[in-house]
Every structure is written in C-alpha cells, then in structure tokens.
Amino acid sequence: MDRPLRDLRISVTDKCNFRCNYCMPAEIFGPDHPFLPKNEVLTFEEIERLVGIFANLGVRKIRLTGGEPLLRKNLSKLIKNLVNIKGITDIGLTTNGIFLPKQAHHLYAAGLRRLNISLDALNDDIFKRLNGRGVSSKTVLKAIEMAKDIGFDVKINMVVQKGVNDQEIIPMAKYFYENDITLRFIEFMDVGNTNGWNLEKVITKREIFHLLSSSFELEEVEPAYFGEVAKRYKYKEKNAEVGFIPSVSESFCSSCTRARISADGNLYTCLFASKGYDLKKILRNEKDDDKIKDEIISIWNHRKDRYSDERMSRPKEKKQKIEMSYIGG
C-alpha cells in the first residue's frame, strides 16, 4: 500500500452513558434514540477475525472505542484474545472512566495496558454540564488514580471549546503535571452534523500552547513513529508530557495511517467520512480471509480522504458526515 495502514480503531458499541454535546448531544440522542440491535453489532469472533486480517496487512496498533466501550459485556475476553494475535503490538482503550472501578483489574489481567480517559474539566459544574448526566469530575479522577495505581499507562483527553471550558486549560494542565500524567488537548472538531460546530468555538493548538507557556517550560518531543497524530511536548524536569491533537489548525491527512471500524462492521478510512464499506456483510458471507484482505487493500488504496486539508478552502460546503459516537472518534 502506498500509504501504510498501521492503526485500527474499533467501535465495540454505539451506546454511551454520557451525552457530551460534541459527540452525542442529548437533544439528538434522546431516550427514544434507536441504537443498533444486537444482531447488527459485530461479535467478538468477527472482531478477532478482522484484526487478524488487518494484522496481516501491517496493522500494529488497535484501539477499542465506542460509544463507551465498557458498556460492552465481557470486554476483557475480547482483549485477551486480541493480545495474542500475531503482529499486534499495542492495544489501547478510550473510555470516560465511569465503569473502570468495576472492570479495571479484569482488563489489566487480560493484557490491556493503555487507557485514554476523557475528562473535559476539573470544575464540577462545568463537567456536569458537559457530560449531560450530572456526573462529578471527582468520579473520573478517582478512576484515573485507580488505573494508574494498577499499572496502566494513562493519558487524559480534553476537548477544548471556546467559551465552554477553555478556562479549565491551566487548571487541567497543573493537576496532571503534578500527578505525572499526560494530558492531551483536542481541538473541537466538526465530526458528524449534530454537535453545533463552528470555527469560532475552536481554540487552536497555538493558542493553548501560548497559554501553557505562561506557566510551564515546554520542550518539543520528536514523533515516536510515522503518522503519530499528537504533537507532543515534555515538561522540563517532569516525566509527564502534554500533547495536542490539532486536526483543525494543523491537518495531518497526508500522514494518516488510521482506519476505523464501526460497531456494525463498516470500515471508514477517515474520521470525517460520509460513507463506510460494509465488512460485516462480507464477513458473514465469505469464508476466505484472503478475499476479505483483497477487498480491504482495494478500499485503502483508493481512498481520497482529505477533509481536514479541504475544510478551510470550502467553509460553506455542507458535507454529511458520520457521527462520532458511531465511528468511535
């Protein structure tokens, strides 16, 4: 393949217990929202089969997402089997942390070592409003502390929105600096069509970096591998890093090595895709892994996704995009 395929994000459920406005706004994803029926969701066996095929194509990193992936029952069983697939060297999981206290030990015993935990504010009032469920930030902070004590490599993801939680940038940075935990600031992205995105709500990497520089001395860190999305910096005299996901202000389309599979088995070659490719149908009708492999190669080699490159040049163009909760962020 001309552009290597190295990272695969797999959504194991489209359900979530939060209603964050940038992902699953409550007015859209209400009590009557039709989530996927069980028979439409990929089974663990189907996920394992796909991961084996993708590993043969050069994928090395797997990240399990949702929705909220810890809503999927017996997830540790899936992780235990994925860890043993030849070629897979890294498995991570993105979670809001609420269910970690009950599951963390099982996940660690299964072989999971990396967690990305979402936390958009320390301030309780702001966080309760942001998650749409009135959950306290203290609940997530306790889960983070527990995960770190168990031995997980923990990173914190903070989506920053101007006028919403940008006042939390410095408090968040100071808290995780003091606790030697990596914090990553994510620019507010126009994923999907329901999160009320506009450019005026975006706090760019440059703006956040300028704010941080008033309180911290930062040193740039070289990328760990080709296609690394985060722009990383190290605090002087500290083990912790701070990172930025600048997909709005600094596009990384040209080096993207990531594909995504939704909970119902559709393959997406971009976070901002309008359509996917139904791998579930092929899986359930095709017994030959090589034929599925050839189909994936064809899809990847014919990709033309450059949405982040094109966003600014076509500001008034309305493009229908897959919702973040469906594709896994």
Short mmCIF file of C-alpha atoms in Angstrom, two decimals:
data_model
loop_
_atom_site.label_atom_id
_atom_site.label_comp_id
_atom_site.label_asym_id
_atom_site.label_seq_id
_atom_site.Cartn_x
_atom_site.Cartn_y
_atom_site.Cartn_z
CA MET A 1 0.00 0.00 0.00
CA ASP A 2 1.27 3.47 -0.89
CA ARG A 3 0.32 4.90 2.49
CA PRO A 4 0.85 2.38 5.28
CA LEU A 5 -2.09 1.12 7.29
CA ARG A 6 -0.83 0.79 10.86
CA ASP A 7 -3.62 1.84 13.23
CA LEU A 8 -7.11 0.43 13.56
CA ARG A 9 -9.85 1.86 15.76
CA ILE A 10 -12.72 -0.50 16.50
CA SER A 11 -16.01 0.65 18.00
CA VAL A 12 -17.50 -2.15 20.08
CA THR A 13 -20.78 -0.36 20.81
CA ASP A 14 -22.68 2.72 19.66
CA LYS A 15 -24.13 3.26 23.15
CA CYS A 16 -22.82 5.66 25.78
CA ASN A 17 -23.83 6.68 29.30
CA PHE A 18 -22.78 10.31 28.66
CA ARG A 19 -24.38 12.92 26.42
CA CYS A 20 -21.44 15.22 25.63
CA ASN A 21 -22.53 17.95 23.23
CA TYR A 22 -19.59 17.43 20.83
CA CYS A 23 -20.39 13.73 20.42
CA MET A 24 -23.89 12.65 21.49
CA PRO A 25 -25.98 15.76 22.24
CA ALA A 26 -28.98 14.81 24.38
CA GLU A 27 -31.49 16.59 22.15
CA ILE A 28 -30.50 14.25 19.30
CA PHE A 29 -29.64 11.08 21.23
CA GLY A 30 -32.71 11.08 23.48
CA PRO A 31 -34.47 8.23 25.35
CA ASP A 32 -36.08 7.02 22.12
CA HIS A 33 -32.93 7.04 20.00
CA PRO A 34 -32.71 3.77 18.01
CA PHE A 35 -29.36 2.21 18.88
CA LEU A 36 -28.09 -0.81 16.98
CA PRO A 37 -29.87 -4.12 17.62
CA LYS A 38 -27.63 -6.90 18.94
CA ASN A 39 -27.60 -8.89 15.68
CA GLU A 40 -26.25 -5.87 13.80
CA VAL A 41 -23.23 -5.45 16.09
CA LEU A 42 -20.02 -7.33 15.30
CA THR A 43 -19.46 -10.35 17.53
CA PHE A 44 -16.16 -10.79 19.35
CA GLU A 45 -15.30 -13.62 16.97
CA GLU A 46 -15.87 -11.34 13.97
CA ILE A 47 -13.74 -8.60 15.51
CA GLU A 48 -10.94 -11.09 16.20
CA ARG A 49 -11.10 -12.34 12.63
CA LEU A 50 -10.90 -8.83 11.23
CA VAL A 51 -7.99 -7.90 13.49
CA GLY A 52 -6.10 -10.97 12.26
CA ILE A 53 -6.65 -9.91 8.65
CA PHE A 54 -5.63 -6.31 9.36
CA ALA A 55 -2.54 -7.52 11.22
CA ASN A 56 -1.51 -9.37 8.04
CA LEU A 57 -1.81 -6.04 6.23
CA GLY A 58 0.59 -4.32 8.63
CA VAL A 59 -1.69 -3.00 11.37
CA ARG A 60 0.17 -2.96 14.66
CA LYS A 61 -1.97 -0.77 16.91
CA ILE A 62 -5.55 -1.43 17.97
CA ARG A 63 -7.73 0.98 19.90
CA LEU A 64 -11.13 -0.08 21.24
CA THR A 65 -13.72 2.69 21.33
CA GLY A 66 -17.47 3.28 21.36
CA GLY A 67 -19.73 4.94 22.30
CA GLU A 68 -18.48 3.90 25.70
CA PRO A 69 -16.66 0.58 25.16
CA LEU A 70 -17.01 -0.55 28.77
CA LEU A 71 -20.75 -0.87 28.17
CA ARG A 72 -19.95 -3.93 26.05
CA LYS A 73 -20.26 -7.03 28.24
CA ASN A 74 -17.20 -9.22 28.86
CA LEU A 75 -14.86 -6.87 27.03
CA SER A 76 -11.85 -8.35 28.83
CA LYS A 77 -12.46 -11.63 26.95
CA LEU A 78 -12.08 -9.83 23.63
CA ILE A 79 -8.91 -8.08 24.80
CA LYS A 80 -7.37 -11.36 25.98
CA ASN A 81 -7.80 -12.83 22.51
CA LEU A 82 -6.65 -9.71 20.64
CA VAL A 83 -3.44 -9.56 22.67
CA ASN A 84 -2.49 -12.98 21.28
CA ILE A 85 -2.94 -12.10 17.60
CA LYS A 86 0.39 -12.21 15.80
CA GLY A 87 1.61 -8.79 14.68
CA ILE A 88 -0.45 -6.73 17.12
CA THR A 89 1.98 -4.93 19.42
CA ASP A 90 -0.24 -2.32 21.07
CA ILE A 91 -3.82 -2.33 22.31
CA GLY A 92 -5.45 0.70 23.89
CA LEU A 93 -8.92 1.67 25.03
CA THR A 94 -10.69 5.03 25.15
CA THR A 95 -13.23 5.47 27.96
CA ASN A 96 -14.98 8.07 30.07
CA GLY A 97 -13.79 6.10 33.10
CA ILE A 98 -17.11 5.66 34.89
CA PHE A 99 -17.08 1.86 34.75
CA LEU A 100 -13.35 1.43 35.32
CA PRO A 101 -13.57 0.74 39.08
CA LYS A 102 -15.53 -2.46 38.38
CA GLN A 103 -13.58 -3.57 35.32
CA ALA A 104 -10.01 -2.25 35.55
CA HIS A 105 -8.48 -5.32 37.23
CA HIS A 106 -10.10 -7.67 34.69
CA LEU A 107 -8.91 -5.52 31.80
CA TYR A 108 -5.36 -5.44 33.13
CA ALA A 109 -5.33 -9.20 33.71
CA ALA A 110 -6.48 -9.68 30.11
CA GLY A 111 -3.41 -7.81 28.86
CA LEU A 112 -4.65 -4.25 28.35
CA ARG A 113 -2.00 -1.70 29.35
CA ARG A 114 -3.03 1.64 27.82
CA LEU A 115 -6.04 3.81 28.65
CA ASN A 116 -7.15 7.12 27.22
CA ILE A 117 -9.62 8.65 29.66
CA SER A 118 -11.82 11.56 28.60
CA LEU A 119 -12.11 14.48 31.02
CA ASP A 120 -13.05 17.94 29.79
CA ALA A 121 -12.96 19.88 33.07
CA LEU A 122 -11.96 19.64 36.72
CA ASN A 123 -14.61 22.15 37.76
CA ASP A 124 -17.62 20.10 38.83
CA ASP A 125 -20.31 22.45 37.50
CA ILE A 126 -18.66 22.67 34.08
CA PHE A 127 -18.04 18.93 33.86
CA LYS A 128 -21.58 18.01 34.93
CA ARG A 129 -22.96 20.30 32.26
CA LEU A 130 -20.60 18.96 29.62
CA ASN A 131 -21.31 15.27 30.20
CA GLY A 132 -25.04 15.84 30.16
CA ARG A 133 -25.63 13.40 33.00
CA GLY A 134 -24.60 15.40 36.05
CA VAL A 135 -21.64 13.11 36.78
CA SER A 136 -18.99 14.64 39.03
CA SER A 137 -15.42 15.10 37.82
CA LYS A 138 -14.35 13.52 41.13
CA THR A 139 -15.77 10.21 39.92
CA VAL A 140 -13.49 10.26 36.89
CA LEU A 141 -10.48 11.47 38.89
CA LYS A 142 -10.85 8.51 41.28
CA ALA A 143 -10.97 6.15 38.31
CA ILE A 144 -7.83 7.74 36.87
CA GLU A 145 -5.99 7.35 40.17
CA MET A 146 -7.08 3.72 40.44
CA ALA A 147 -5.99 2.92 36.88
CA LYS A 148 -2.59 4.47 37.46
CA ASP A 149 -2.14 2.53 40.72
CA ILE A 150 -2.94 -0.74 38.95
CA GLY A 151 -0.21 -0.03 36.42
CA PHE A 152 -1.98 1.31 33.35
CA ASP A 153 -0.30 3.85 31.09
CA VAL A 154 -2.93 6.59 31.35
CA LYS A 155 -3.46 9.58 29.07
CA ILE A 156 -6.19 12.17 29.52
CA ASN A 157 -8.13 13.60 26.57
CA MET A 158 -9.64 17.07 26.88
CA VAL A 159 -11.79 18.52 24.08
CA VAL A 160 -11.50 22.31 24.34
CA GLN A 161 -14.30 24.65 23.29
CA LYS A 162 -14.06 28.43 23.40
CA GLY A 163 -16.47 29.93 25.90
CA VAL A 164 -17.37 26.49 27.26
CA ASN A 165 -14.37 25.01 29.08
CA ASP A 166 -11.32 26.98 27.91
CA GLN A 167 -10.98 28.42 31.43
CA GLU A 168 -10.06 24.87 32.51
CA ILE A 169 -6.93 24.64 30.34
CA ILE A 170 -4.48 25.81 33.02
CA PRO A 171 -6.15 24.01 35.98
CA MET A 172 -6.17 20.75 34.00
CA ALA A 173 -2.54 21.21 32.95
CA LYS A 174 -1.41 21.92 36.52
CA TYR A 175 -3.33 19.00 38.00
CA PHE A 176 -1.95 16.38 35.61
CA TYR A 177 1.52 17.93 35.66
CA GLU A 178 1.58 17.44 39.42
CA ASN A 179 0.37 13.85 39.02
CA ASP A 180 2.81 12.94 36.21
CA ILE A 181 0.00 12.05 33.81
CA THR A 182 0.00 13.01 30.13
CA LEU A 183 -2.75 15.41 29.13
CA ARG A 184 -3.79 15.88 25.52
CA PHE A 185 -5.72 18.91 24.31
CA ILE A 186 -8.02 18.12 21.38
CA GLU A 187 -9.21 20.88 19.08
CA PHE A 188 -13.01 20.95 18.82
CA MET A 189 -13.72 19.13 15.55
CA ASP A 190 -16.67 19.13 13.18
CA VAL A 191 -17.22 15.39 13.34
CA GLY A 192 -20.74 14.45 12.30
CA ASN A 193 -23.51 17.01 11.79
CA THR A 194 -25.18 17.41 15.19
CA ASN A 195 -22.61 18.96 17.52
CA GLY A 196 -23.14 22.62 16.64
CA TRP A 197 -19.58 23.11 15.44
CA ASN A 198 -18.31 26.37 14.08
CA LEU A 199 -14.79 27.71 13.73
CA GLU A 200 -15.36 30.42 16.34
CA LYS A 201 -15.61 27.72 19.04
CA VAL A 202 -12.17 26.30 18.22
CA ILE A 203 -9.22 27.01 20.50
CA THR A 204 -6.19 26.18 18.38
CA LYS A 205 -3.05 24.35 19.41
CA ARG A 206 -1.11 27.60 19.06
CA GLU A 207 -3.46 29.44 21.43
CA ILE A 208 -3.35 26.67 24.04
CA PHE A 209 0.44 26.41 23.78
CA HIS A 210 0.72 30.17 24.34
CA LEU A 211 -1.42 29.87 27.48
CA LEU A 212 0.64 26.97 28.82
CA SER A 213 3.90 28.76 28.16
CA SER A 214 2.99 31.36 30.75
CA SER A 215 3.04 28.66 33.45
CA PHE A 216 5.33 25.91 32.13
CA GLU A 217 8.56 25.48 30.23
CA LEU A 218 7.93 23.00 27.41
CA GLU A 219 10.30 21.08 25.15
CA GLU A 220 9.12 19.59 21.86
CA VAL A 221 9.29 15.80 21.58
CA GLU A 222 10.06 14.10 18.28
CA PRO A 223 7.30 11.85 16.86
CA ALA A 224 7.59 8.26 18.06
CA TYR A 225 6.51 6.84 14.69
CA PHE A 226 5.31 7.85 11.23
CA GLY A 227 1.73 9.03 11.33
CA GLU A 228 1.65 9.95 15.03
CA VAL A 229 -1.28 12.31 15.41
CA ALA A 230 -0.39 14.03 18.68
CA LYS A 231 2.08 16.91 18.73
CA ARG A 232 3.98 16.17 21.92
CA TYR A 233 5.87 18.33 24.42
CA LYS A 234 7.71 17.45 27.61
CA TYR A 235 7.63 19.44 30.80
CA LYS A 236 11.18 20.26 31.90
CA GLU A 237 12.22 18.18 34.92
CA LYS A 238 9.00 16.13 34.78
CA ASN A 239 8.10 12.73 33.35
CA ALA A 240 4.69 13.86 32.16
CA GLU A 241 4.03 15.17 28.67
CA VAL A 242 1.40 17.41 27.21
CA GLY A 243 0.07 16.78 23.73
CA PHE A 244 -2.15 18.40 21.14
CA ILE A 245 -4.48 16.92 18.53
CA PRO A 246 -4.63 19.86 16.07
CA SER A 247 -6.78 18.40 13.31
CA VAL A 248 -8.44 21.75 12.61
CA SER A 249 -5.44 24.11 12.63
CA GLU A 250 -2.71 21.68 11.50
CA SER A 251 -4.06 18.96 9.23
CA PHE A 252 -2.31 15.58 9.16
CA CYS A 253 -4.19 13.96 6.27
CA SER A 254 -1.00 13.28 4.29
CA SER A 255 0.47 11.06 7.00
CA CYS A 256 -2.71 9.37 8.26
CA THR A 257 -2.22 5.64 8.82
CA ARG A 258 -5.54 5.05 10.60
CA ALA A 259 -8.70 3.20 9.66
CA ARG A 260 -11.90 2.77 11.68
CA ILE A 261 -14.50 0.05 12.03
CA SER A 262 -17.91 0.94 13.42
CA ALA A 263 -19.81 -1.29 15.83
CA ASP A 264 -21.89 -2.67 12.96
CA GLY A 265 -18.85 -3.56 10.88
CA ASN A 266 -18.47 -0.68 8.46
CA LEU A 267 -14.92 0.32 7.50
CA TYR A 268 -14.17 4.05 7.40
CA THR A 269 -10.97 5.50 6.03
CA CYS A 270 -11.48 8.91 7.64
CA LEU A 271 -13.00 10.34 10.82
CA PHE A 272 -14.94 12.77 8.63
CA ALA A 273 -16.19 10.15 6.17
CA SER A 274 -19.62 10.28 4.60
CA LYS A 275 -19.90 6.57 3.96
CA GLY A 276 -18.35 3.30 5.02
CA TYR A 277 -17.70 -0.10 3.46
CA ASP A 278 -19.73 -3.00 4.81
CA LEU A 279 -17.21 -5.54 6.08
CA LYS A 280 -19.80 -7.30 8.22
CA LYS A 281 -21.73 -8.43 5.16
CA ILE A 282 -18.53 -9.79 3.62
CA LEU A 283 -17.52 -11.46 6.88
CA ARG A 284 -20.84 -13.23 7.21
CA ASN A 285 -20.88 -14.44 3.61
CA GLU A 286 -17.20 -15.05 2.85
CA LYS A 287 -15.16 -17.85 4.42
CA ASP A 288 -11.92 -16.96 2.63
CA ASP A 289 -9.83 -14.45 4.61
CA ASP A 290 -7.67 -13.68 1.57
CA LYS A 291 -10.67 -12.35 -0.35
CA ILE A 292 -11.58 -10.08 2.55
CA LYS A 293 -7.96 -8.96 2.71
CA ASP A 294 -8.01 -8.09 -1.02
CA GLU A 295 -11.19 -6.05 -0.51
CA ILE A 296 -9.61 -4.06 2.32
CA ILE A 297 -6.48 -3.42 0.24
CA SER A 298 -8.64 -2.10 -2.61
CA ILE A 299 -10.60 0.19 -0.26
CA TRP A 300 -7.45 1.58 1.36
CA ASN A 301 -5.54 2.11 -1.88
CA HIS A 302 -8.42 4.02 -3.46
CA ARG A 303 -9.01 6.34 -0.53
CA LYS A 304 -9.12 10.07 -1.33
CA ASP A 305 -9.97 11.47 2.11
CA ARG A 306 -8.53 14.93 2.70
CA TYR A 307 -11.30 16.62 4.65
CA SER A 308 -9.05 18.40 7.16
CA ASP A 309 -6.96 19.75 4.27
CA GLU A 310 -10.07 20.98 2.46
CA ARG A 311 -12.09 22.31 5.43
CA MET A 312 -10.84 25.89 5.25
CA SER A 313 -10.98 26.13 1.47
CA ARG A 314 -14.65 25.10 1.42
CA PRO A 315 -16.10 26.70 4.57
CA LYS A 316 -19.66 26.97 3.26
CA GLU A 317 -19.84 23.49 1.79
CA LYS A 318 -22.15 21.24 3.81
CA LYS A 319 -20.95 17.66 3.90
CA GLN A 320 -22.90 14.88 5.58
CA LYS A 321 -20.53 13.04 7.93
CA ILE A 322 -20.75 10.01 10.17
CA GLU A 323 -21.43 10.86 13.82
CA MET A 324 -18.51 10.48 16.24
CA SER A 325 -20.42 8.13 18.54
CA TYR A 326 -20.94 5.79 15.59
CA ILE A 327 -17.41 5.79 14.23
CA GLY A 328 -15.53 5.85 17.53
CA GLY A 329 -13.73 9.20 17.49
#
